[in-house]
Amino acid sequence: MSKAYYQSNLKNFCIEGEASILGKLAAHHRHDLEHLQRNAWIGQIHYLQDVLAPLHSGEVFFEFIIPRMGKRADCIILFGGVVFVIEFKVGSSTFDRHAIEQVHDYALDLKNFHEGSHSATIVPVLIATKADRADFALEFGTDGVATPVCIGLSGLDNLLTQAAAIPRERSISSPSWEEAGYKPTPTIIEAAQALYKSHDVTDISRSDASAKNLMATSDRIAEIIETSKRDHKKSICFVTGVPGAGKTLAGLNIAASRAERHENENAVFLSGNGPLVTVLREALARDKVEQGKMSGEKISKKDAEREVNLFIQNIHHFRDHYLDDPNEPFEHVVVFDEAQRAWTTDQASKFMKAKRGLADFNQSEPEFLIGVMDRHSQWCTIVCLIGGGQEINTGEAGLGEWLRAVENRFSDWEVHASSLLEDPHYTVSQDAVELLHSPNITKHEDLHLSVSMRSFRAETLSAFVSSVLDGDAPSASAALTGLGDRYPIFLTRDLDDAKNWLNDRARGSERTGLVASSGAHRLRPEGIHIKSAIDPKSWFLNDCQDVRSSYYLEDVATEFDIQGLELDWAGMCWDADLRMVDGAWQSNAFKGSKWQTVRSSTRQVSLLNAYRVLLTRARQGMIIFVPNGDPKDPTRPPDFYDQTYDYLRACGISELK
């Protein structure tokens, strides 16, 4: 993708003919050029040539790509060492909230992901061509991004000269600015939308040497699939990764690219994470309808949903379908997201007996799912995405059940595994470790994703969280020092202060939200009721005007709601289910009217993993709320919370002042 449809220095732009500029813009336009777009460009060309004519140096760009968002900014002007991001609302006399958010998002996107803009002064500008407004006030954030300036046709010349006169550490110039790399880190929702629209994964993922190259993992999986297809073999591969490293993105990329280029494979992305499936499906369906409107094609929401549902499916629906259908499956390539969460034989048998009336079902979920794919007479490939420390449900099998199924029933399958699969974060059981020593398993370093991409500001966040949950305050403090100011983390005992901090931090459409453990029953006196279920589609996708959205900071998401998804800024609410007692974590469950100590080591691990999920949901920063407790309430005395708060301070987390 070209970075801009049109680029020129200001001097040449102001003397170039309208037809010449329009021709260059149209040459890059992928769709039929409609009169509305053509007339908008003509209006922008005439207006900017008049305003920019007195200026002697600078650059102008039309339709500049914002890859992470899959959109283009109307215009970018480099003048006086400042980057001006300009959006036009032709024929409008008002400045609607969505348009202001959009231009702000463009500016923030450049600041965060465009290397040439990291230290730049950036001014987002919204011009409503029918508005009578020339006055403005320039206000800048600490990162050099201004609050959006809203003006009519008059006022841009004054804005350019006034902003360029402000002292700053570094000035931006051409051509170094536009030639700088763009290293986006999309949310999983943005990534799914881009991949579904046939964008290459390299368009939406970082490619710097300091991050594990997502393409290397995708290429390795593609090679395994092609080899299986060519040699008529059946294969299974296990991909590991730290939280936020892009496992789901890698899986979506495999499913999307294989579905597009190899239609007969019928590749599908499967997940047992209900909220993730619901949110991704809804986001893709909404986006497909919106894209249809933009291209003049009328697509109903039902039709969009029907098409999307073939691409992303709930693993339990897939399982149930092939319980009733004994035939060879339709799909040759299946990607199982969070495969470590598949059910054990005991859990699967109980469910099948109680919910499906199958009294004699005696297989683990991995064994049954591999058995379904084994019906193929020629070839197939299963891709299992394994998250480290993310088993959060009772009866989740972890890696062991997959390996046992292959060893005992499907020994003719070729097994490819991440070289880090033996790490305790991925393989808890000793028998699974022993199974991994089999000479029949081929290990690959590039089947492991080692660097978190969720937080583009803090690649070492997962190491910090692991140290916190390991009870290692010195290591946590050292990791937090390494994060510096790039990823702010604060502590507070006041929920209102936490909410205010979140609202103050978020800009544009950056998403905020509150999260808490599903066992946090005694946060209810603080106004946090974990039993009040969120509507995932509304909570994750609706805007700040919707009371059901995360922005309202009223409904709280638990680890089950948010695993695999993310926020920009998170308020993590800590209850007494996981509390620090005399230097060690104590796990508790609220039963009836009192807390009970959890003795089961499996349940203790699940609780730690629940907090691991919650502490790794924020892309840009978080605040942790630990209540004061109440000496009059035996279920939440101050001692239940004070030691936890003191421990988190010892981990280096600053108190919010």
XYZ file of C-alpha atoms in Angstrom:
657
model
C 0.000 0.000 0.000
C 1.328 3.451 -0.910
C 1.528 5.725 2.109
C -0.347 8.542 0.339
C -2.358 8.920 -2.860
C -0.596 12.224 -3.481
C 2.501 13.946 -2.092
C 4.253 17.192 -2.954
C 6.175 20.056 -1.435
C 3.973 23.083 -0.752
C 5.490 25.249 -3.474
C 4.850 22.758 -6.279
C 1.433 21.786 -4.925
C 0.214 25.378 -5.027
C 1.037 25.777 -8.732
C 0.042 22.296 -9.937
C -3.179 22.093 -11.902
C -6.362 20.642 -10.455
C -6.648 17.987 -13.193
C -3.087 16.765 -12.571
C -3.591 16.392 -8.811
C -6.998 14.792 -9.278
C -5.561 12.311 -11.761
C -2.878 11.204 -9.292
C -5.462 10.795 -6.529
C -7.812 8.811 -8.766
C -4.983 6.542 -9.965
C -4.550 5.180 -6.428
C -8.275 4.951 -5.647
C -9.262 1.263 -5.663
C -13.002 1.804 -6.099
C -15.022 3.557 -8.765
C -14.568 7.273 -8.222
C -17.921 8.712 -7.184
C -18.937 12.337 -7.752
C -19.070 12.903 -3.987
C -15.424 11.903 -3.476
C -14.263 13.717 -6.623
C -15.972 16.946 -5.591
C -14.573 16.640 -2.045
C -11.039 16.367 -3.417
C -11.544 19.341 -5.725
C -12.802 21.449 -2.816
C -9.858 20.432 -0.636
C -7.343 21.164 -3.427
C -8.686 24.683 -4.081
C -8.936 25.519 -0.398
C -5.447 24.294 0.530
C -3.807 25.942 -2.487
C -5.229 29.289 -1.346
C -4.207 28.820 2.306
C -0.752 27.345 1.649
C 0.319 29.676 -1.180
C 2.034 32.239 1.132
C 4.065 29.506 2.845
C 7.508 28.772 1.464
C 8.400 25.318 2.716
C 6.703 22.128 3.830
C 5.009 19.020 2.465
C 1.409 18.056 1.790
C -0.041 14.528 1.628
C -3.537 13.524 0.506
C -5.156 10.280 1.698
C -2.317 9.267 4.038
C -2.599 5.651 5.219
C -3.303 4.841 8.881
C -2.650 1.058 8.624
C -3.760 -0.070 12.088
C -7.167 1.516 11.562
C -7.433 0.531 7.899
C -8.252 4.121 6.968
C -6.686 7.194 5.370
C -6.456 10.706 6.746
C -7.804 13.312 4.313
C -4.662 15.404 4.461
C -1.386 15.751 6.344
C 0.733 18.894 6.222
C 4.312 19.126 7.459
C 5.058 22.764 8.205
C 7.493 24.461 10.543
C 8.552 21.087 11.974
C 4.983 20.234 13.047
C 2.676 17.472 11.766
C -0.884 18.662 11.050
C -3.474 15.886 10.569
C -6.499 17.348 8.783
C -9.963 15.920 8.283
C -12.597 17.747 6.231
C -16.342 17.606 6.790
C -17.518 19.026 3.500
C -20.875 20.810 3.694
C -21.075 20.492 7.487
C -21.549 23.403 9.885
C -21.098 21.338 13.059
C -18.343 19.297 14.683
C -19.804 15.947 15.679
C -18.203 13.827 18.375
C -17.379 10.941 16.034
C -15.454 13.186 13.629
C -13.482 14.766 16.491
C -12.619 11.313 17.861
C -11.581 10.136 14.409
C -9.046 12.887 13.736
C -7.731 12.538 17.309
C -7.331 8.778 16.751
C -5.351 9.422 13.559
C -2.969 11.726 15.430
C -2.537 9.275 18.318
C -2.002 6.419 15.894
C 0.841 8.302 14.221
C 2.354 9.209 17.586
C 2.290 5.632 18.885
C 3.129 3.585 15.793
C 4.836 5.776 13.166
C 8.552 5.959 13.965
C 8.911 9.398 12.411
C 6.204 10.763 14.705
C 7.280 9.370 18.090
C 8.877 12.664 19.144
C 6.829 14.926 16.856
C 4.461 17.733 17.740
C 1.148 16.681 16.171
C -1.943 18.856 15.750
C -5.211 17.138 14.716
C -7.521 19.540 12.855
C -11.199 19.135 11.959
C -12.464 21.560 9.307
C -16.229 21.868 8.835
C -16.528 23.809 5.584
C -19.838 25.506 6.467
C -18.891 26.404 10.041
C -18.226 29.996 11.062
C -15.375 29.442 13.476
C -11.845 30.812 13.242
C -10.861 31.016 16.913
C -8.996 28.172 18.557
C -6.876 27.331 21.582
C -3.852 25.075 21.326
C -3.605 22.581 24.198
C -1.028 19.796 24.171
C -0.744 16.497 26.015
C 2.540 15.469 27.591
C 3.360 13.450 24.462
C 3.060 16.458 22.141
C -0.327 15.588 20.658
C -2.720 18.537 20.726
C -6.379 18.412 21.633
C -8.281 18.458 18.307
C -8.712 21.939 16.852
C -12.136 22.567 15.275
C -12.349 25.413 12.741
C -14.223 26.526 9.658
C -12.606 27.478 6.362
C -10.985 30.499 7.951
C -8.388 29.992 10.628
C -6.093 27.296 9.202
C -3.418 29.804 8.150
C -3.242 31.242 11.674
C -3.180 27.759 13.181
C -0.247 26.685 11.013
C 1.909 29.685 11.881
C 0.975 29.723 15.581
C 1.653 26.005 16.105
C 4.928 26.181 14.161
C 6.141 28.979 16.468
C 5.794 26.903 19.642
C 9.187 25.777 21.061
C 9.752 22.014 20.863
C 12.543 19.500 21.307
C 12.523 18.181 17.756
C 11.315 19.421 14.372
C 10.014 17.101 11.679
C 11.154 17.348 8.091
C 10.712 15.591 4.778
C 11.706 13.069 3.441
C 12.822 11.396 6.689
C 9.332 11.670 8.185
C 7.343 9.919 5.453
C 10.069 7.308 4.917
C 10.040 6.264 8.582
C 8.691 2.836 9.444
C 5.145 2.224 10.601
C 4.898 -0.508 13.238
C 1.294 -0.906 14.292
C -0.025 -3.025 17.123
C -3.724 -3.518 16.408
C -6.303 -4.706 18.881
C -7.507 -8.226 18.140
C -10.771 -6.721 16.850
C -8.927 -4.405 14.442
C -6.676 -7.271 13.355
C -9.619 -9.586 12.646
C -11.324 -6.878 10.580
C -8.174 -6.219 8.555
C -7.397 -9.899 7.926
C -11.013 -10.623 7.000
C -10.728 -7.875 4.369
C -7.710 -9.730 2.921
C -5.005 -7.425 4.253
C -1.655 -9.108 4.775
C -0.605 -9.659 8.382
C 2.506 -7.540 7.689
C 0.242 -4.525 7.142
C -1.045 -4.692 10.694
C 1.786 -6.128 12.775
C 5.097 -4.763 13.948
C 8.125 -5.937 12.028
C 10.995 -4.601 14.132
C 13.813 -6.928 15.132
C 13.107 -6.456 18.846
C 9.746 -8.217 18.533
C 9.232 -11.838 17.576
C 8.327 -11.754 13.906
C 4.769 -12.916 13.653
C 5.332 -13.772 10.020
C 7.966 -16.379 10.920
C 5.364 -18.289 12.932
C 2.725 -17.902 10.222
C 5.210 -19.042 7.553
C 6.220 -22.103 9.588
C 2.579 -23.152 10.013
C 1.906 -22.574 6.306
C 4.916 -24.787 5.489
C 3.578 -27.570 7.741
C 0.165 -27.355 6.054
C 1.656 -27.447 2.549
C 3.864 -30.431 3.420
C 0.891 -32.334 4.874
C -1.150 -31.532 1.797
C 1.603 -32.603 -0.621
C 2.541 -35.821 1.190
C -1.031 -36.780 2.218
C -0.145 -36.626 5.897
C -2.047 -35.599 8.995
C -0.321 -33.108 11.240
C -0.820 -31.200 14.459
C 1.260 -28.250 15.621
C 1.399 -26.508 18.979
C 2.092 -22.762 19.038
C 3.013 -21.121 22.345
C 3.231 -17.490 23.348
C 3.227 -15.111 26.283
C -0.050 -13.232 26.981
C -0.678 -10.713 24.226
C 2.065 -12.060 21.947
C -0.258 -12.515 18.974
C -1.294 -16.180 19.162
C -4.880 -15.379 18.235
C -3.650 -13.007 15.520
C -1.461 -15.804 14.106
C -4.436 -18.166 14.180
C -6.755 -15.688 12.483
C -4.101 -15.025 9.862
C -3.770 -18.726 9.071
C -7.555 -19.188 8.830
C -8.065 -16.033 6.741
C -5.155 -16.571 4.342
C -5.909 -20.267 3.772
C -9.625 -19.544 3.265
C -8.828 -16.842 0.706
C -6.095 -18.589 -1.281
C -7.097 -22.242 -0.839
C -10.892 -22.367 -0.931
C -11.029 -26.172 -0.987
C -9.343 -26.339 2.436
C -12.256 -24.597 4.200
C -9.975 -23.339 6.957
C -11.757 -22.275 10.145
C -10.827 -20.523 13.392
C -12.331 -22.254 16.443
C -12.459 -20.963 19.997
C -14.141 -22.102 23.177
C -13.976 -18.519 24.416
C -17.626 -17.511 24.043
C -17.186 -13.740 24.536
C -14.257 -13.621 22.091
C -16.253 -15.438 19.398
C -19.299 -13.235 20.027
C -17.349 -9.974 19.916
C -15.244 -10.851 16.855
C -18.267 -12.073 14.911
C -20.247 -8.955 15.765
C -17.332 -6.654 14.907
C -16.777 -8.339 11.531
C -20.489 -8.315 10.701
C -20.849 -4.622 11.609
C -17.756 -3.793 9.595
C -18.983 -5.737 6.564
C -22.303 -3.871 6.602
C -20.456 -0.540 6.940
C -18.074 -1.392 4.107
C -21.075 -2.247 1.972
C -22.586 1.161 2.608
C -19.337 2.857 1.607
C -19.135 0.928 -1.667
C -22.837 1.315 -2.457
C -23.611 -2.363 -1.850
C -26.554 -3.127 0.411
C -25.626 -5.945 2.796
C -28.060 -7.005 5.492
C -26.783 -7.697 8.991
C -28.134 -11.257 8.756
C -26.238 -11.970 5.526
C -23.066 -10.512 7.012
C -23.433 -12.652 10.135
C -24.039 -15.791 8.080
C -20.806 -15.287 6.116
C -18.731 -14.351 9.157
C -19.928 -17.387 11.100
C -18.184 -19.695 8.623
C -14.851 -18.036 9.408
C -15.034 -17.912 13.219
C -16.878 -20.668 15.071
C -17.455 -21.757 18.624
C -15.480 -24.928 19.237
C -18.360 -26.473 21.196
C -20.737 -26.008 18.243
C -18.132 -27.624 15.983
C -17.837 -30.520 18.443
C -21.602 -30.994 18.749
C -22.050 -30.942 14.969
C -19.623 -33.833 14.506
C -21.130 -35.758 17.402
C -24.211 -36.162 15.207
C -22.426 -36.255 11.840
C -20.090 -39.276 11.431
C -18.843 -38.189 8.005
C -15.481 -36.773 6.975
C -15.357 -33.147 8.107
C -15.812 -30.235 5.730
C -12.668 -28.512 7.046
C -9.091 -29.570 6.232
C -7.397 -26.901 8.387
C -8.686 -26.044 11.851
C -7.155 -23.580 14.284
C -8.012 -24.206 17.945
C -7.564 -21.029 19.967
C -6.597 -21.436 23.636
C -6.303 -25.190 23.132
C -5.096 -25.628 26.719
C -8.668 -24.891 27.814
C -10.146 -28.000 26.153
C -11.885 -30.345 28.590
C -10.497 -33.398 30.364
C -12.176 -36.796 29.960
C -13.958 -36.359 33.285
C -15.294 -32.885 32.478
C -16.318 -33.836 28.938
C -18.048 -37.036 30.138
C -20.023 -35.168 32.813
C -21.140 -32.556 30.293
C -22.127 -35.105 27.626
C -24.126 -37.122 30.111
C -25.914 -34.139 31.675
C -26.423 -31.929 28.614
C -26.341 -34.258 25.613
C -27.710 -37.503 27.066
C -24.597 -39.488 26.107
C -23.977 -41.762 29.081
C -21.111 -43.690 27.444
C -18.985 -40.743 26.260
C -15.481 -41.422 27.583
C -13.096 -39.206 25.624
C -11.348 -35.986 26.465
C -12.239 -33.063 24.225
C -8.788 -33.135 22.534
C -9.128 -36.861 21.778
C -12.576 -36.386 20.251
C -11.550 -33.338 18.178
C -8.452 -35.057 16.781
C -10.643 -38.075 16.059
C -13.021 -35.919 14.007
C -10.160 -34.620 11.848
C -8.691 -38.152 11.603
C -11.731 -39.126 9.536
C -10.046 -37.483 6.558
C -8.838 -40.112 4.117
C -5.915 -38.015 2.843
C -4.631 -35.015 4.794
C -5.478 -32.381 7.406
C -3.741 -30.041 9.828
C -4.695 -28.988 13.342
C -3.116 -25.836 14.784
C -3.302 -25.596 18.592
C -2.621 -22.197 20.148
C -1.356 -22.651 23.721
C -1.375 -19.743 26.163
C 0.973 -19.720 29.114
C -0.680 -19.684 32.526
C -4.200 -19.217 31.221
C -6.156 -22.256 32.440
C -8.893 -20.532 34.428
C -11.740 -23.068 34.446
C -12.311 -26.290 36.345
C -11.774 -29.284 34.084
C -9.484 -27.591 31.586
C -7.085 -30.170 30.214
C -3.968 -28.165 29.544
C -1.472 -29.570 27.044
C -1.306 -33.094 28.487
C -4.599 -34.391 27.065
C -3.622 -33.382 23.519
C -0.273 -35.179 23.774
C -1.793 -38.285 25.370
C -4.413 -38.502 22.624
C -1.737 -38.357 19.919
C 0.489 -40.872 21.742
C -2.272 -43.396 22.440
C -4.581 -43.179 19.419
C -3.064 -41.113 16.629
C 0.574 -42.150 16.523
C 0.661 -41.851 12.712
C 0.149 -38.087 12.956
C 3.153 -35.782 12.532
C 3.621 -33.553 15.585
C 5.277 -30.124 15.456
C 5.769 -28.222 18.693
C 7.153 -24.974 20.002
C 10.595 -25.452 21.529
C 9.326 -23.751 24.711
C 6.457 -26.144 25.247
C 8.251 -27.751 28.218
C 8.326 -24.450 30.097
C 6.280 -24.742 33.342
C 4.037 -21.884 32.194
C 2.809 -24.057 29.289
C 3.163 -27.602 30.607
C 2.161 -28.057 34.242
C 1.909 -31.864 34.439
C 5.049 -34.004 34.605
C 3.608 -36.693 32.336
C 3.111 -34.070 29.614
C 6.771 -33.063 29.954
C 7.797 -36.704 29.510
C 5.563 -37.050 26.436
C 7.308 -34.033 24.915
C 10.579 -35.972 24.951
C 9.231 -38.317 22.282
C 11.537 -38.504 19.229
C 8.408 -38.284 17.045
C 7.887 -34.627 17.980
C 9.662 -32.025 15.840
C 10.534 -28.862 17.782
C 10.572 -25.399 16.190
C 11.787 -22.177 17.801
C 9.566 -20.091 15.522
C 6.398 -21.735 16.876
C 6.877 -19.629 20.015
C 5.884 -15.960 20.252
C 8.030 -14.499 22.998
C 7.188 -10.781 23.113
C 3.868 -9.279 24.160
C 2.400 -7.067 21.456
C -0.783 -6.210 23.320
C 0.991 -3.423 25.118
C 2.910 -1.593 22.426
C 4.387 0.518 25.222
C 5.585 -2.302 27.462
C 6.958 -5.489 25.961
C 8.111 -6.681 29.407
C 4.680 -6.351 31.020
C 4.140 -10.125 31.113
C 7.448 -10.557 32.986
C 6.357 -7.960 35.547
C 2.982 -9.652 36.061
C 4.604 -13.084 36.387
C 6.943 -11.768 39.093
C 4.025 -10.198 40.968
C 2.084 -13.468 40.946
C 5.196 -15.496 41.791
C 5.473 -13.435 44.993
C 8.826 -12.023 43.863
C 8.626 -8.314 44.741
C 12.296 -7.466 43.923
C 12.028 -8.942 40.409
C 8.674 -7.244 39.880
C 10.110 -3.912 40.972
C 13.068 -4.320 38.604
C 10.751 -5.179 35.700
C 8.545 -2.184 36.473
C 11.578 0.099 36.499
C 12.327 -1.200 33.034
C 8.878 -0.134 31.877
C 9.586 3.463 32.884
C 6.930 6.006 31.925
C 5.881 4.117 28.810
C 3.305 2.037 30.654
C 1.918 3.777 33.746
C 0.673 1.570 36.593
C -0.798 3.103 39.734
C -2.379 1.965 43.002
C -5.349 3.504 44.775
C -7.729 2.716 47.638
C -10.472 4.920 46.125
C -12.586 3.618 43.219
C -13.721 7.113 42.188
C -10.082 8.176 41.911
C -9.431 5.134 39.727
C -12.341 6.040 37.436
C -11.198 9.653 37.190
C -7.678 8.507 36.303
C -9.011 6.295 33.521
C -11.177 9.071 32.085
C -8.315 11.561 32.233
C -5.918 9.194 30.476
C -8.121 8.135 27.573
C -8.127 10.243 24.409
C -10.017 9.858 21.147
C -11.812 6.516 21.130
C -9.303 4.788 23.431
C -11.313 2.252 25.403
C -11.461 2.189 29.197
C -13.069 -0.384 31.455
C -13.151 -2.040 34.874
C -12.110 -5.679 35.361
C -12.288 -7.983 38.371
C -11.995 -11.646 39.261
C -15.125 -13.786 38.956
C -14.518 -14.642 42.630
C -14.508 -10.992 43.748
C -17.846 -11.242 45.559
C -17.008 -8.746 48.303
C -16.396 -5.845 45.952
C -20.157 -5.391 45.905
C -20.162 -2.845 48.756
C -17.843 -0.768 46.544
C -20.442 -0.818 43.750
C -18.761 -3.612 41.769
C -21.146 -6.514 41.231
C -19.418 -9.327 39.346
C -22.658 -11.346 39.222
C -24.216 -8.721 36.948
C -23.187 -10.111 33.571
C -22.013 -7.783 30.833
C -23.272 -7.935 27.251
C -19.922 -8.545 25.483
C -20.983 -7.002 22.163
C -22.114 -3.775 23.806
C -19.321 -3.644 26.404
C -16.473 -4.087 23.914
C -17.864 -2.496 20.743
C -20.320 0.271 21.574
C -19.199 3.866 21.978
C -19.004 6.092 25.035
C -22.612 7.258 24.617
C -23.946 3.766 25.377
C -24.485 3.054 29.081
C -23.808 -0.649 28.434
C -20.318 0.040 27.081
C -17.099 -0.361 29.040
C -16.612 3.423 28.902
C -19.301 3.998 31.527
C -17.178 2.208 34.154
C -20.283 0.688 35.712
C -20.398 -2.945 34.549
C -17.266 -4.953 35.293
C -15.754 -7.677 33.092
C -14.346 -10.842 34.670
C -11.512 -13.023 33.374
C -14.080 -15.128 31.512
C -15.458 -12.068 29.711
C -12.142 -10.511 28.743
C -9.694 -13.346 28.090
C -8.372 -12.886 24.557
C -9.735 -9.333 24.348
C -8.279 -6.054 25.581
C -8.709 -2.446 26.679
C -6.501 0.582 26.213
C -6.739 1.605 29.877
C -7.916 -0.827 32.556
C -9.082 -0.393 36.125
C -8.169 -3.673 37.826
C -10.249 -4.224 40.996
C -8.592 -6.539 43.560
C -10.639 -8.477 46.092
C -9.814 -10.795 48.994
C -10.123 -13.968 46.914
C -6.414 -13.598 46.196
C -4.664 -11.983 49.141
C -1.120 -11.690 50.386
C -0.701 -13.312 53.817
C 2.696 -13.270 55.524
C 4.608 -13.041 52.258
C 2.689 -15.666 50.286
C -0.457 -15.661 48.155
C -3.516 -17.209 49.765
C -6.408 -18.374 47.562
C -9.954 -18.008 48.857
C -13.491 -18.639 47.674
C -16.606 -16.913 49.018
C -19.196 -19.524 50.022
C -22.515 -18.549 51.543
C -21.599 -15.736 53.934
C -17.874 -16.249 54.468
C -14.515 -16.795 52.807
C -13.060 -20.310 52.693
C -9.406 -21.122 52.022
C -8.852 -22.965 48.740
C -6.759 -26.094 49.339
C -6.810 -27.604 45.850
C -3.551 -26.844 44.020
C -5.409 -26.910 40.690
C -7.893 -24.281 41.862
C -5.070 -22.203 43.327
C -3.344 -22.173 39.924
C -6.641 -21.261 38.231
C -7.077 -18.263 40.547
C -3.531 -17.043 39.928
C -4.150 -17.411 36.210
C -7.391 -15.442 36.500
C -5.436 -12.535 37.969
C -2.756 -13.019 35.294
C -5.415 -12.559 32.622
C -6.819 -9.463 34.330
C -3.418 -7.846 34.833
C -2.464 -8.243 31.152
C -5.577 -6.771 29.490
C -4.472 -3.126 29.201
C -2.562 -1.950 26.138
C -1.456 1.430 27.462
C -1.652 1.405 31.248
C -3.714 0.441 34.275
C -4.674 1.421 37.753
C -5.182 -1.169 40.493
C -7.909 -0.544 43.047
C -7.536 -2.316 46.406
C -10.381 -1.499 48.840
C -9.751 -0.297 52.382
C -12.149 -2.878 53.740
C -14.473 -2.275 56.677
C -13.650 -3.225 60.305
C -17.393 -3.690 60.929
C -17.755 -6.242 58.132
C -16.265 -9.685 58.941
C -16.149 -10.554 55.218
C -13.865 -7.635 54.378
C -11.799 -6.474 57.345
C -8.909 -4.126 56.444
C -6.378 -6.903 57.108
C -7.733 -8.829 54.108
C -6.575 -5.996 51.843
C -3.762 -4.097 53.576
C -1.079 -6.757 53.118
C -1.943 -7.070 49.434
C -1.732 -3.305 49.009
C 1.608 -3.137 50.810
C 2.967 -5.999 48.709
C 1.962 -4.272 45.455
C 3.730 -1.137 46.678
C 6.810 -3.261 47.366
C 6.581 -4.410 43.733
C 7.301 -0.806 42.803
C 3.772 0.337 41.930
C 3.267 3.990 42.835
C 0.290 5.235 44.807
C -1.956 7.642 42.946
C -1.628 11.082 44.465
